[in-house]
XYZ file of C-alpha atoms in Angstrom:
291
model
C -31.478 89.869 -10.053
C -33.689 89.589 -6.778
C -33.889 86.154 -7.178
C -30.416 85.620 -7.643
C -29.663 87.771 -5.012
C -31.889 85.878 -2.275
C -30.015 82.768 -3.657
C -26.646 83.775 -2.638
C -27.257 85.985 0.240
C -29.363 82.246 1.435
C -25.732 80.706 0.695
C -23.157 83.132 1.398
C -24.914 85.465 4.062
C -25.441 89.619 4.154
C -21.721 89.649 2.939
C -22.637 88.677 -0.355
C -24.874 91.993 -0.750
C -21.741 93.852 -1.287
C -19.819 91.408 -3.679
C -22.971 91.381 -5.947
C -22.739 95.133 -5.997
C -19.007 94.983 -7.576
C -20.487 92.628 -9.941
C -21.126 94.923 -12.602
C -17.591 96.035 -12.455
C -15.351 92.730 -11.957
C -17.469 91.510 -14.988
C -16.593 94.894 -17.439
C -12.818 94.841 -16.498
C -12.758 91.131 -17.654
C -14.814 91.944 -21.006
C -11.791 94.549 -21.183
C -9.202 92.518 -20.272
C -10.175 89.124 -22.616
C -11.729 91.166 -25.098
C -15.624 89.678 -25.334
C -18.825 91.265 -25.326
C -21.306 90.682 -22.211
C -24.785 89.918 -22.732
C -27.615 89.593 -20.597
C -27.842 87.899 -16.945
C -28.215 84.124 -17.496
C -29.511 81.438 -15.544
C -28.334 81.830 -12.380
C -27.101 79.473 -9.610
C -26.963 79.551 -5.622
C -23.001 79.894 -5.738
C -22.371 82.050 -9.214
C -23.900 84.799 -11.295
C -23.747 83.951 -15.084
C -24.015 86.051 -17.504
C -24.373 85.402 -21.304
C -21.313 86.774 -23.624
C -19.268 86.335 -27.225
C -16.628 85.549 -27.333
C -13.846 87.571 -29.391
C -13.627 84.578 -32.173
C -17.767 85.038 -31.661
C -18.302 81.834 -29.971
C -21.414 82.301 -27.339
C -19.930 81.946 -24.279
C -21.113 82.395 -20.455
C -19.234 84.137 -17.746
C -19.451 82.704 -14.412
C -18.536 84.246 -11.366
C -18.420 83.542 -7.676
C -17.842 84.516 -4.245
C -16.557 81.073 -3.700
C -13.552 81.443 -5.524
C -12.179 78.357 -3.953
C -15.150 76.396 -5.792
C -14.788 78.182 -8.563
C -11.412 77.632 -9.091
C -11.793 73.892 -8.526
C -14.331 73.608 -11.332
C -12.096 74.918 -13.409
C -9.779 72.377 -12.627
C -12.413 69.598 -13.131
C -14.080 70.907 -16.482
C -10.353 70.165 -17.797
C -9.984 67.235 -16.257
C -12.843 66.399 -18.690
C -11.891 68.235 -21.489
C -10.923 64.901 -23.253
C -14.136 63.156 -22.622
C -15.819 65.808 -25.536
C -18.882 66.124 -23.117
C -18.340 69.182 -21.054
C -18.257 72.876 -21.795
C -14.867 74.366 -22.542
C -12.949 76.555 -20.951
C -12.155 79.636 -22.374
C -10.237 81.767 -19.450
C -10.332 81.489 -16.299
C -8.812 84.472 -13.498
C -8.955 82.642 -9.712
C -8.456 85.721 -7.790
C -11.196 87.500 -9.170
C -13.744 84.096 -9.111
C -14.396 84.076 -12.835
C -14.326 81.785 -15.823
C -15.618 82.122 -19.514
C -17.311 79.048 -20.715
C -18.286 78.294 -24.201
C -22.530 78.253 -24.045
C -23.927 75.249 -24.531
C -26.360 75.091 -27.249
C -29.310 74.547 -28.024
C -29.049 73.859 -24.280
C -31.699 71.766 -23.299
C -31.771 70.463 -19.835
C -32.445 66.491 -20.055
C -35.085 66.510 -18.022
C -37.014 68.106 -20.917
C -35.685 66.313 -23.816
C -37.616 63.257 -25.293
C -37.554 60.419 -22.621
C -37.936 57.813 -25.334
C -34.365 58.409 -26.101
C -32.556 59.523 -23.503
C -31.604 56.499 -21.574
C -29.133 55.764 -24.504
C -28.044 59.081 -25.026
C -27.217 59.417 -20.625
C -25.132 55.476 -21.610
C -22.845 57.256 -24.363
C -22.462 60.408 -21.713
C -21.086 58.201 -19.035
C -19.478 56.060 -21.556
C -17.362 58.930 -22.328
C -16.821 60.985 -19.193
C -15.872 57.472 -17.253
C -13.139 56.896 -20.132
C -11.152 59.467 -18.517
C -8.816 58.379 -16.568
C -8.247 59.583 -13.110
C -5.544 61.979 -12.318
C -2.569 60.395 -10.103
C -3.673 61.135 -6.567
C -7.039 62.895 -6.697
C -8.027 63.819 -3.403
C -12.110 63.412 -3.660
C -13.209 60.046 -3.455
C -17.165 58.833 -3.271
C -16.930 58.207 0.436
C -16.076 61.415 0.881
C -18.369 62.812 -1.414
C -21.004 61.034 1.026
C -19.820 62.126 4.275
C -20.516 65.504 3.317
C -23.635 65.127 2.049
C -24.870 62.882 5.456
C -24.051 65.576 7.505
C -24.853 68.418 5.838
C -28.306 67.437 4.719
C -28.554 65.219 8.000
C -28.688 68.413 10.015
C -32.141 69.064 8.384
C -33.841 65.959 9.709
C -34.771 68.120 12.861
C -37.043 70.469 10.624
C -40.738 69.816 11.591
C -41.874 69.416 8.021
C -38.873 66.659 7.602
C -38.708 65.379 10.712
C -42.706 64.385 10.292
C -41.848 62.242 7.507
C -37.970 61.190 7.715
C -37.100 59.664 11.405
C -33.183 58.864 11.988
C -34.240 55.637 11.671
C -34.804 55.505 7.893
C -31.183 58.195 7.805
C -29.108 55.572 9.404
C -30.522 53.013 7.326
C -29.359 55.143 3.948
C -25.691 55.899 5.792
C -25.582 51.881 6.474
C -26.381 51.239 2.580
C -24.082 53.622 1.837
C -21.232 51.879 3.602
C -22.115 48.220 2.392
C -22.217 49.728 -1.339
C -18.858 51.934 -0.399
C -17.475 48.806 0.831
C -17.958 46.844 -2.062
C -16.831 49.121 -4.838
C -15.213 47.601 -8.003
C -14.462 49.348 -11.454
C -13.982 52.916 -9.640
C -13.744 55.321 -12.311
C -13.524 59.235 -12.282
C -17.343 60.353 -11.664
C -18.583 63.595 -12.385
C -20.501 63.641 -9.119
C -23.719 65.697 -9.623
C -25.106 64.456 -12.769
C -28.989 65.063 -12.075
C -31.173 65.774 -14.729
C -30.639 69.665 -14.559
C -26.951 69.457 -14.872
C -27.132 67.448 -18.570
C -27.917 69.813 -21.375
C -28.554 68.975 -24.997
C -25.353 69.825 -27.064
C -26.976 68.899 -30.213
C -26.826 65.984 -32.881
C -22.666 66.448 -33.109
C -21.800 66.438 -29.913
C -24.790 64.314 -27.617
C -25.107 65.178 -24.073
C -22.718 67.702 -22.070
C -22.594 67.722 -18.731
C -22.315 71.080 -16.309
C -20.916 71.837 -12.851
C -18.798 68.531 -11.889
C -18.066 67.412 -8.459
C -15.595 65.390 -9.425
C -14.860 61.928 -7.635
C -13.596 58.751 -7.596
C -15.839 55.533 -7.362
C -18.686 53.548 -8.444
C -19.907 53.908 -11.930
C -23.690 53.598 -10.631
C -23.624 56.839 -9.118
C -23.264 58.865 -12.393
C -27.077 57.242 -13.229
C -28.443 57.438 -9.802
C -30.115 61.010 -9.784
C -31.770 59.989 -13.248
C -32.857 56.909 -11.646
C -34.684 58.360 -8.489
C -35.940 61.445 -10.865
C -38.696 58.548 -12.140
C -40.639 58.793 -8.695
C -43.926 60.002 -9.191
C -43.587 58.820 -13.298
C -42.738 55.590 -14.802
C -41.463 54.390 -11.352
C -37.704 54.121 -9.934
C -37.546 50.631 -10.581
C -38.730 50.598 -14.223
C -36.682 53.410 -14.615
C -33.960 51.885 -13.033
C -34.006 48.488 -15.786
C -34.140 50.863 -18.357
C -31.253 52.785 -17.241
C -28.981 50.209 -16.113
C -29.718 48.344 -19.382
C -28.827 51.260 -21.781
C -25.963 52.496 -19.592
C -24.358 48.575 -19.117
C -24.476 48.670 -15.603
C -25.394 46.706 -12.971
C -29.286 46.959 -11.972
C -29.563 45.419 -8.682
C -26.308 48.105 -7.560
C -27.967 51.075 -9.219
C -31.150 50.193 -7.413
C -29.451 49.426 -4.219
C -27.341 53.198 -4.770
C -31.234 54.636 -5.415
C -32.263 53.595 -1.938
C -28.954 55.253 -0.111
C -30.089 59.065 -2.153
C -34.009 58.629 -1.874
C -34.561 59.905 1.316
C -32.004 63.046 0.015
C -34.018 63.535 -2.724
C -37.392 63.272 -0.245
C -36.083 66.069 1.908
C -35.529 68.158 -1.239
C -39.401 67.724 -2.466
C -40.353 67.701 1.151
C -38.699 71.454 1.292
C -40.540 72.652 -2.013
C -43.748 71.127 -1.355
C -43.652 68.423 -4.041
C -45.959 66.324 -4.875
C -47.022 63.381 -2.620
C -47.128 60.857 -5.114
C -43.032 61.457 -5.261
C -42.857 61.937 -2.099
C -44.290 58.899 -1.196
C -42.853 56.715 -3.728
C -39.198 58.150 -2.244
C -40.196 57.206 1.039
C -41.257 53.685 0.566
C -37.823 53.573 -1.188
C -36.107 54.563 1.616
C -37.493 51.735 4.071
């Protein structure tokens, strides 16, 4: 709980001390109220506590909750957006006043990051294959470009850091943002994206159901983006651009955009390992990238 406490009070400030307190609490009433058994404290994010329960029918389940109920609620909205696709968790309540959801647990749960490599280019093809075959709903209001103006200037504001600024100049930023806008510009096929599909937010739903995929952001736009993260996670291993052929072939998409999408979020990913001290090899490889 310490570490999940740091996390949000990091996020939410010294106000969130007091909503973790009631914690306890919200989550008992709601084991009350929907009739399901809690279990222990799960894996934790920065925005949510989860915690591991049954559900009455006896389905595991996770219940997430949230200071951010306005997040939470719009996750909600998104994992049922979704629903048809077959490849995220479902939704098994949901209370937006009180920033909670039950979720049925993925399982075995495997993040893809440690599932065999060998494989899982296909596997990540069949998982976009079947989230991009939903079809938008009329007038979404989250597009890519917006998705991308966000993350410029909020990560952007970082570049001042000493330990960033050392090795990321606004130079090689404005270079990404320009990349970003020929690639934004150029858009064809837009399809509904789930928006944050690194390797961490793909878990292993086992040999009936394939890959499921957690925490949406959902947008519309490129289909390259949904293979991006799993691209630029080959720094420091096989290589971005071997990764990148492999990728693009298994997923059907095209190479030289994914690549091109790889350079725009290498320098993100750079200030990421550049905050957790990661290795230089990545580092390094992300960097020459980002030229």
């Amino acid at each position: 709980m310490e570490m999940v406490r740091a996390q949000l009070v990091g996020r939410f400030g010294p106000e969130a001390e007091a909503w973790l307190a009631e914690v306890p609490n919200v989550a008992a009433r709601l084991a009350s109220r929907w009739g399901f058994v809690l279990g222990e404290l799960f894996e934790s994010g920065a925005s949510s506590v989860v915690m591991r329960c049954q559900w009455r029918d006896g389905t595991p389940a996770v219940l997430k909750l949230s200071p951010d109920r306005a997040l939470l609620t719009k996750q909600v909205e998104m994992l049922r957006v979704f629903a048809p696709s077959g490849r995220v968790p479902t939704v098994l309540a949901a209370d937006a006043e009180a920033g909670a959801m039950v979720l049925e647990e993925v399982l075995p749960g495997t993040e893809a990051e440690d599932m065999p490599q060998t494989s899982l280019p296909q596997q990540w093809g069949e998982l976009l294959a079947a989230l991009h075959s939903v079809a938008p709903p009329a007038h979404w209001p989250l597009d890519l470009r917006g998705r991308f103006d966000e993350s410029f200037a909020r990560i952007g504001r970082r570049l001042s850091e000493p330990a960033i600024a050392a090795r990321i100049g606004q130079a090689t930023w404005q270079r990404a943002i320009q990349r970003c806008e020929t690639l934004l510009d150029s858009q064809t096929g837009l399809v509904l994206l789930h928006g944050d599909l690194h390797l961490g937010n793909v878990l292993d739903g086992g040999p009936s159901r394939g890959l499921i995929a957690i925490d949406p952001k959902a947008c519309v736009g490129d289909p390259c983006f949904d293979a991006v993260d799993y691209v630029v996670a080959g720094a420091g291993q096989e290589g971005v651009e071997a990764r990148c052929q492999r990728v693009a072939t298994a997923c059907g998409l095209d190479g030289d955009r994914l690549y091109a999408w790889s350079r725009v979020t290498a320098p993100m990913a750079a200030i990421a390992h550049l905050t957790n001290d990661g290795p230089g090899p990545v580092i390094d490889e992300l960097l020459s990238l980002s030229s």
